[in-house]
Coordinates of C-alpha atoms and ligand atoms in Angstrom, one line a residue:
M1379 CA 76.8 -25.1 106.6
K1380 CA 77.3 -25.5 110.5
P1381 CA 79.6 -22.6 111.8
L1382 CA 82.2 -24.0 114.2
V1383 CA 85.1 -21.5 114.9
L1384 CA 85.2 -18.0 114.0
Y1385 CA 88.2 -15.6 114.3
R1386 CA 88.0 -11.8 113.6
V1387 CA 91.4 -10.9 111.9
D1388 CA 92.5 -7.4 112.7
L1389 CA 94.3 -6.0 109.8
R1390 CA 95.8 -3.1 111.6
T1391 CA 98.6 -5.5 112.7
A1392 CA 100.6 -8.3 111.2
D1393 CA 101.4 -9.9 114.5
P1394 CA 99.0 -13.0 114.9
A1395 CA 99.0 -12.9 118.6
S1396 CA 97.1 -9.6 118.6
A1397 CA 95.4 -9.8 115.2
L1398 CA 93.5 -12.9 115.7
R1399 CA 90.7 -13.0 118.2
R1400 CA 88.4 -15.9 118.6
I1401 CA 84.6 -14.8 118.9
D1402 CA 81.5 -16.8 119.2
P1403 CA 80.4 -17.9 115.7
A1404 CA 77.0 -16.9 116.4
S1405 CA 77.9 -13.3 117.5
P1406 CA 77.5 -10.1 115.2
L1407 CA 80.9 -9.4 113.2
L1408 CA 80.3 -6.6 110.8
T1409 CA 79.1 -3.0 111.0
G1410 CA 76.0 -2.2 108.8
T1411 CA 78.2 -0.2 106.6
D1412 CA 80.9 -2.9 105.8
L1413 CA 81.4 -3.1 102.2
A1414 CA 81.3 -6.8 102.1
A1415 CA 77.7 -6.6 103.3
T1416 CA 76.6 -3.8 101.3
R1417 CA 78.3 -4.2 97.9
G1418 CA 79.8 -7.7 98.0
D1419 CA 83.2 -5.8 97.9
G1420 CA 86.0 -8.2 99.0
V1421 CA 87.6 -11.5 98.2
F1422 CA 87.6 -15.0 99.9
E1423 CA 89.1 -18.5 99.8
T1424 CA 87.7 -21.7 101.1
V1425 CA 90.1 -24.4 102.3
V1426 CA 89.2 -27.9 102.9
V1427 CA 90.3 -29.3 106.3
V1428 CA 90.7 -33.2 106.5
D1429 CA 91.5 -34.4 110.0
G1430 CA 92.6 -30.9 111.1
V1431 CA 94.9 -30.4 108.2
P1432 CA 94.0 -27.5 106.1
Q1433 CA 94.8 -28.5 102.4
A1434 CA 96.6 -26.6 99.5
V1435 CA 97.1 -23.7 101.9
E1436 CA 99.8 -21.9 99.7
A1437 CA 97.8 -22.3 96.5
H1438 CA 94.8 -20.7 98.3
L1439 CA 97.0 -17.8 99.5
D1440 CA 98.3 -17.4 96.0
R1441 CA 94.8 -17.1 94.8
F1442 CA 93.9 -14.9 97.6
E1443 CA 96.7 -12.5 96.7
R1444 CA 95.9 -12.7 93.1
S1445 CA 92.0 -11.7 93.7
A1446 CA 93.0 -8.9 96.1
S1447 CA 95.2 -7.4 93.5
L1448 CA 92.6 -7.7 90.8
L1449 CA 90.2 -5.8 93.2
E1450 CA 93.0 -3.2 94.2
L1451 CA 92.7 -4.3 97.9
P1452 CA 95.7 -4.0 100.2
S1453 CA 97.9 -7.1 99.6
P1454 CA 97.0 -9.6 102.1
D1455 CA 99.8 -10.5 104.7
R1456 CA 100.4 -14.1 103.9
S1457 CA 101.9 -15.1 107.4
L1458 CA 98.9 -13.7 108.9
W1459 CA 96.3 -15.3 106.8
R1460 CA 98.2 -18.7 107.0
T1461 CA 98.3 -18.4 110.8
A1462 CA 94.6 -17.7 110.9
V1463 CA 93.8 -20.7 108.5
E1464 CA 95.9 -23.1 110.7
T1465 CA 94.5 -21.6 114.0
V1466 CA 90.9 -22.2 112.8
A1467 CA 91.6 -25.5 111.3
A1468 CA 93.3 -26.7 114.6
E1469 CA 90.3 -25.8 116.7
M1470 CA 87.7 -27.5 114.5
D1471 CA 86.9 -30.9 115.8
V1472 CA 85.4 -32.8 112.8
P1473 CA 86.9 -35.3 110.4
R1474 CA 86.1 -33.1 107.2
G1475 CA 85.4 -29.3 107.3
A1476 CA 86.5 -26.1 105.6
V1477 CA 87.8 -22.7 106.4
K1478 CA 86.6 -19.8 104.6
Y1479 CA 88.6 -16.6 104.9
I1480 CA 87.4 -13.2 104.0
L1481 CA 89.1 -9.9 103.4
S1482 CA 86.6 -7.1 102.8
R1483 CA 87.3 -3.5 101.5
G1484 CA 85.9 -2.8 105.0
D1485 CA 83.9 -0.2 106.7
E1486 CA 82.7 2.5 104.5
V1487 CA 82.8 5.0 107.3
T1488 CA 86.2 4.2 108.8
G1489 CA 87.9 3.1 105.6
E1490 CA 89.6 0.4 107.6
P1491 CA 89.7 -3.2 105.7
T1492 CA 88.0 -6.1 107.6
G1493 CA 88.8 -9.7 107.8
W1494 CA 87.5 -13.0 109.3
A1495 CA 88.2 -16.6 109.1
L1496 CA 85.2 -19.0 109.7
G1497 CA 85.7 -22.7 110.2
F1498 CA 82.5 -24.8 109.4
A1499 CA 81.2 -28.2 108.6
P1500 CA 79.6 -28.3 105.2
T1501 CA 76.1 -29.8 105.5
H1502 CA 76.4 -31.4 101.9
H1503 CA 79.2 -33.3 100.7
R1504 CA 80.7 -34.2 104.0
S1505 CA 81.9 -37.5 102.8
A1506 CA 85.4 -38.0 101.4
T1507 CA 83.7 -39.6 98.3
P1508 CA 82.7 -36.8 95.9
P1509 CA 79.2 -36.7 94.7
E1510 CA 78.2 -37.7 91.1
L1511 CA 76.8 -34.6 89.2
D1512 CA 74.0 -33.7 86.8
V1513 CA 75.2 -30.9 84.9
V1514 CA 73.7 -28.3 82.5
L1515 CA 75.8 -25.7 80.2
L1516 CA 74.7 -22.2 80.8
D1517 CA 75.9 -19.0 79.0
R1518 CA 78.0 -16.7 81.2
G1519 CA 77.4 -13.9 78.6
Y1520 CA 81.0 -12.7 78.4
R1521 CA 83.5 -13.7 75.6
S1522 CA 86.6 -15.8 76.6
D1523 CA 88.8 -12.6 76.2
V1524 CA 86.9 -10.7 78.8
A1525 CA 89.6 -10.8 81.4
T1526 CA 91.8 -8.5 79.1
T1527 CA 89.0 -6.6 77.2
A1528 CA 87.0 -5.9 80.3
P1529 CA 89.2 -6.3 83.5
W1530 CA 86.7 -4.3 85.6
L1531 CA 84.1 -7.1 85.4
L1532 CA 86.8 -9.1 87.8
Q1533 CA 86.3 -12.4 86.0
G1534 CA 88.9 -14.7 87.4
A1535 CA 88.7 -13.0 90.9
K1536 CA 87.3 -14.8 93.6
T1537 CA 85.0 -11.8 95.0
L1538 CA 82.4 -12.1 97.5
S1539 CA 79.8 -11.3 94.7
Y1540 CA 78.5 -14.9 94.1
A1541 CA 74.9 -14.0 93.7
V1542 CA 75.2 -14.6 90.0
N1543 CA 76.8 -18.2 90.6
M1544 CA 74.0 -18.9 93.1
A1545 CA 71.3 -17.9 90.7
A1546 CA 72.9 -20.1 88.0
L1547 CA 72.6 -23.2 90.5
R1548 CA 69.0 -22.4 91.0
E1549 CA 68.6 -22.4 87.3
A1550 CA 70.3 -25.8 87.1
H1551 CA 67.9 -27.1 89.7
R1552 CA 64.9 -25.8 87.8
R1553 CA 66.3 -27.9 84.7
G1554 CA 66.4 -30.9 86.9
A1555 CA 70.3 -30.7 87.4
N1556 CA 72.4 -29.8 90.4
D1557 CA 75.5 -28.1 88.8
V1558 CA 76.5 -25.9 86.0
I1559 CA 79.2 -25.5 83.4
F1560 CA 79.5 -21.9 82.1
V1561 CA 80.1 -21.3 78.5
S1562 CA 81.6 -18.0 77.0
S1563 CA 79.5 -16.0 74.5
D1564 CA 82.1 -17.2 71.9
G1565 CA 81.6 -20.9 72.5
Y1566 CA 84.4 -21.9 75.0
I1567 CA 84.1 -23.9 78.0
L1568 CA 84.8 -22.0 81.2
E1569 CA 84.3 -23.2 84.7
G1570 CA 81.3 -24.2 87.4
P1571 CA 80.0 -21.6 89.8
N1572 CA 82.3 -23.1 92.2
S1573 CA 84.3 -25.6 90.4
T1574 CA 86.9 -26.1 87.8
V1575 CA 86.3 -28.5 84.6
I1576 CA 88.4 -31.4 83.8
A1577 CA 87.5 -33.3 80.5
R1578 CA 89.1 -36.5 79.3
I1579 CA 89.4 -36.3 75.7
D1580 CA 91.4 -39.1 73.6
G1581 CA 93.0 -40.1 76.9
E1582 CA 94.3 -36.6 77.8
Y1583 CA 93.0 -34.7 80.7
V1584 CA 92.2 -31.2 79.8
T1585 CA 91.3 -28.0 81.7
P1586 CA 90.4 -24.5 80.1
P1587 CA 93.1 -21.8 80.7
V1588 CA 92.7 -18.9 83.3
E1589 CA 93.2 -16.4 80.5
F1590 CA 89.5 -17.1 79.7
G1591 CA 88.7 -15.3 82.7
I1592 CA 88.2 -18.1 85.1
L1593 CA 89.7 -19.1 88.7
P1594 CA 92.9 -21.0 88.8
G1595 CA 91.4 -24.1 90.6
T1596 CA 93.7 -25.4 93.4
T1597 CA 92.0 -28.8 93.3
Q1598 CA 92.2 -29.2 89.5
S1599 CA 95.9 -28.3 89.8
D1600 CA 96.3 -31.1 92.5
A1601 CA 94.2 -33.5 90.4
F1602 CA 96.6 -33.0 87.5
D1603 CA 99.6 -33.9 89.8
A1604 CA 97.6 -37.1 90.8
L1605 CA 97.1 -37.8 87.1
T1606 CA 100.6 -37.2 86.0
D1607 CA 102.1 -39.2 88.9
G1608 CA 100.0 -42.2 87.6
G1609 CA 101.4 -41.4 84.0
D1610 CA 98.5 -39.9 82.5
R1611 CA 98.7 -37.0 80.1
V1612 CA 97.4 -33.6 81.2
A1613 CA 96.8 -30.4 79.1
V1614 CA 95.6 -26.7 79.6
R1615 CA 93.8 -25.5 76.4
G1616 CA 90.4 -24.1 75.3
L1617 CA 87.6 -26.5 74.9
T1618 CA 84.4 -26.0 72.7
V1619 CA 81.0 -27.2 73.5
S1620 CA 81.5 -29.9 71.0
D1621 CA 84.9 -30.9 72.6
L1622 CA 82.9 -31.3 75.8
S1623 CA 80.3 -33.3 74.1
G1624 CA 82.9 -35.6 72.8
A1625 CA 84.6 -36.2 76.0
D1626 CA 84.7 -39.7 77.5
A1627 CA 84.6 -38.4 81.2
L1628 CA 84.1 -35.1 82.9
W1629 CA 84.9 -33.9 86.5
L1630 CA 84.0 -30.7 88.4
C1631 CA 86.8 -30.1 90.8
S1632 CA 86.5 -27.9 93.9
S1633 CA 88.2 -27.8 97.5
T1634 CA 85.0 -29.0 99.6
R1635 CA 83.9 -31.8 97.1
G1636 CA 87.1 -32.8 95.6
A1637 CA 86.9 -34.2 91.8
A1638 CA 83.4 -34.9 91.4
P1639 CA 82.4 -37.0 88.2
V1640 CA 79.7 -35.7 85.8
R1641 CA 77.3 -38.4 85.3
S1642 CA 75.0 -36.4 82.8
L1643 CA 75.4 -33.3 80.7
D1644 CA 72.4 -31.4 79.5
G1645 CA 70.4 -34.7 80.2
V1646 CA 72.6 -37.0 78.2
A1647 CA 74.3 -39.7 80.3
Q1648 CA 78.0 -39.5 80.8
Q1649 CA 80.4 -42.3 81.5
V1650 CA 81.6 -42.1 85.1
D1651 CA 85.1 -43.3 85.7
R1652 CA 84.9 -44.4 89.3
A1653 CA 88.6 -45.9 89.3
I1654 CA 90.2 -42.6 88.3
T1655 CA 87.8 -40.5 90.5
Q1656 CA 89.0 -42.7 93.3
R1657 CA 92.6 -42.5 92.6
I1658 CA 92.2 -38.5 92.5
S1659 CA 90.3 -38.5 95.6
D1660 CA 92.8 -40.6 97.4
F1661 CA 95.6 -38.3 96.2
L1662 CA 93.6 -35.2 97.4
N1663 CA 92.6 -36.6 100.6
A1664 CA 96.3 -37.5 101.5
R1665 CA 97.6 -34.0 101.0
K1666 CA 99.4 -32.8 104.0
A1667 CA 99.2 -29.2 103.4
Ligands
PLP554 N1 85.8 -21.7 90.0 C1 85.2 -21.1 90.9 C2 84.3 -20.0 90.2 C3 85.0 -21.3 92.2 O1 84.3 -20.5 93.0 C4 85.8 -22.4 92.7 C5 85.8 -22.7 94.1 O2 84.9 -22.2 94.8 C6 86.7 -23.1 91.8 C7 86.6 -22.8 90.5 C8 87.5 -24.3 92.3 O3 88.4 -23.7 93.1 P1 89.2 -24.7 94.1 O4 89.4 -26.1 93.5 O5 90.4 -24.0 94.4 O6 88.3 -24.7 95.4

């Protein structure tokens, strides 16, 4: 990634004029005792910015609030964070970038939460056309009821602890692929390390339920709007590995890449529906907020 614009978000005030301070993106930001750095204890969101317009802002704020609540962090001030995202987005001079905004439990010594918002240009997937993916299925090691039976595992929260997700992507690369779909220990399809699954089965577009301990995907949700606008059927329900093998097309949806079609699953070629992919991309890229 290429960092472009960085704002510190001072959480002691809700007034954007005094809370938001632009700093050099190369300058130090955190103390050595910030729990974001020492324990990955915080939450974040990444919003795509197309021609200066941050997209799905309210859906990202909803998920930010949900993640903060799951971690028992102070509830984020929506208006402050919205202003932070819009301010950073407006100051980024790239056709397609992203804003990552972070709420940390804060400095362990002072007990003050910390926040910042970083505008950056992704070095991969900069184009408006999503990449075609080679995907492997990997066991996540949790049952599909983990969110209710073991909520302290924080499945379904977008926390800063992404080391496991990054390790899964390295495992995919070792296997000659470039992305992952996690499977629950009881055999249900979950999500990617940074994406939501959509499978087309018998003409219906299906995504797994968030009750399985996965993130509510903002891109998947908007992709479903694109599909229903075009008269297609969509559904949220559990999918097994064999359901996925029987799907006639698959996508992994995420803010920075959009709806990326899967061209192979565990080494087996998958049909790529470029016409539908284009229709979803056009819809996503035309979002106004
Ligand atoms: N699931 C996980 C684990 C993610 O990290 C992400 C995004 O990074 C998604 C799903 C997709 O979410 P969105 O489409 O809102 O970017």
